[in-house]
Structure formats: structure tokens, C-alpha cells
Amino acid sequence: MNMDAFSLKNKIAWVTGGSYGIGFAIAEALASAGATIVFNDIRQELVEKGLAAYAEKGIAARGYVCDVTDENAVQALVAKVQKEVGVIDILVNNAGIIKRIPMTEMSAEDFRKVVDVDLNAPFICAKAVIPAMIEKGHGKIINICSMMSELGRETVSAYAAAKGGLKMLTRNICSEYGEYNIQCNGIGPGYIETPQTAPLRERQPDGSRHPFDQFIVAKTPAARWGTTDDLQGPAVFLASDASNFVNGHVLYVDGGILAYIGKQP
């Protein structure tokens, strides 16, 4: 096998919301495979935080302020990147939000906001990069989906609806643009150790695990939370020529949760 198929040398990768967390980890992996990294975030202070973190890793990333729900702003950003860096070869739709509110207590405004960031924005960003990918004759789009693309759970109606829609957007981009040698796939993370999930993993005053931590570990055949490192290999694979005949697929990186019904009580 030619391992050069996994190389991203001379490729330009745009990671939305790539200042920290999962987006940063994926961008770091793409950079290690040779890609030039472009990222955006919604506020200047987040972009500056990201630039500092990339610099600490020795990665010469380009950072931009952009609201990915604003179609005009996204089109302007893509044009600017093409002028300053080059044509985007790889798009990682990572930016996302969640609002944990019971459905009957959730306002339609909050529901729309989650769908806007988690579903409309990937549509807007993909729409912005696809024409140049068609012209170039190749492109990779990776949508960060979720186990909630397959499962429901209390308090996440908007998130699950958006991520389920993102799974189908992934398949439709494949269906519509696969003939142009564009591959659109998804990564569905399981429960990942990030600063945002840290409170759910804190030890209780008596030394026991947080109840949610116990629940996740019991539901995961791997018997642990995932790490952002667990997402790096799948991201490089889906961004590289090694996955050129993989299209419309969601790769769940969940330690086996979706395969497991759980232990009998």
C-alpha cells in the first residue's frame, strides 16, 4: 500500500470553530499530515487564542473572524482565503452549539439558533467551497456529526434534529457532487473529554464518579470517555486520498456505544 495516500501535503484545510477543542485537535492532525490550516471563530479573542495555541504547536495557521451562519460573511471569507492562501481543498464543518433544555420549555428562537449553527452553517460553508472544488477536480468535506445523528436523548431536541439533518446533508452532498470527485463524509464523536465536559467527569465529594460519568462509562464498550486524539486518525483518513472511494458515510468514533444495548440490570 502506498502510505503517501494519507499525506495532505500542499492541501489547504479550513476548520470552522477551530480555535480549541475538537476543531483544534482535528486541525492539528491535518497539519501533522502536511496541510496548511485556516480556521475561523466568531470573536477576535477566540481567534487570537487559537493562533497562540497553534503557534505553541509550531503550526503556522491563518485565523479569521467569521460568523458561519452569515452567508455573505462566509462567501467573503472564502474569497479572502483563496486570495491570501489558495483554494480550499478540505472543509471541516466543526463549529456547533448545544442548548440542553426540555423541549416543552425551549423557545422556537432557541431551537432555530441551534439549527442555524449546527445545520444551516455547514450548508452555507459547503456551498461556498464546492464551486472551486469542482473547478479543481477534487475536494473533501467533513461534517462533524454526533451520536445524536442516530439517537435521541432528553433535553437535546434541537441538537438531535440538527445533527440528524447534518447526516442527511452529508449524504446529499455526496449524491449531488460525487461525480465531481468531491467526497463528503461525517465524523460522529461519542462522549469526548473536553473542557466543556469536565464538570461531568469530576469526582464527587465522597470520591465516587459523577452519575453521568458512571452512565457513559457503563454504556461504552471501551469503558472510557473518548479523547480528542481519538478523532485525529479518522479525520486524516477522511481528508486524504486514502478515502477517495468513501462518500456519504458517517464514521462514528464512539467507543462502540451505538453497537451496544447495555448490560442487563
mmCIF file of C-alpha atoms in Angstrom, residues 7 39 49 62 69 87 98 120 157 161 174 185 198 228 237 251 257 261:
data_model
loop_
_atom_site.group_PDB
_atom_site.id
_atom_site.type_symbol
_atom_site.label_atom_id
_atom_site.label_comp_id
_atom_site.label_asym_id
_atom_site.label_seq_id
_atom_site.Cartn_x
_atom_site.Cartn_y
_atom_site.Cartn_z
ATOM 1 C CA SER A 7 -0.439 12.753 3.002
ATOM 2 C CA PHE A 39 -9.646 28.412 10.801
ATOM 3 C CA LYS A 49 -6.463 32.296 21.482
ATOM 4 C CA ARG A 62 -4.292 31.521 9.478
ATOM 5 C CA THR A 69 -24.394 31.422 9.875
ATOM 6 C CA VAL A 87 -8.234 27.204 -2.982
ATOM 7 C CA ILE A 98 -25.933 22.795 22.052
ATOM 8 C CA ASN A 120 -27.559 25.786 8.205
ATOM 9 C CA SER A 157 -34.283 18.065 20.728
ATOM 10 C CA ALA A 161 -32.727 17.404 14.949
ATOM 11 C CA CYS A 174 -22.215 13.045 -1.763
ATOM 12 C CA ASN A 185 -18.340 12.308 4.921
ATOM 13 C CA ALA A 198 -15.005 18.267 32.506
ATOM 14 C CA THR A 228 -9.732 14.433 21.028
ATOM 15 C CA PHE A 237 -8.233 9.424 6.669
ATOM 16 C CA LEU A 251 -17.777 7.335 10.805
ATOM 17 C CA ILE A 257 -21.869 2.946 22.164
ATOM 18 C CA ILE A 261 -27.604 -2.251 24.119
#
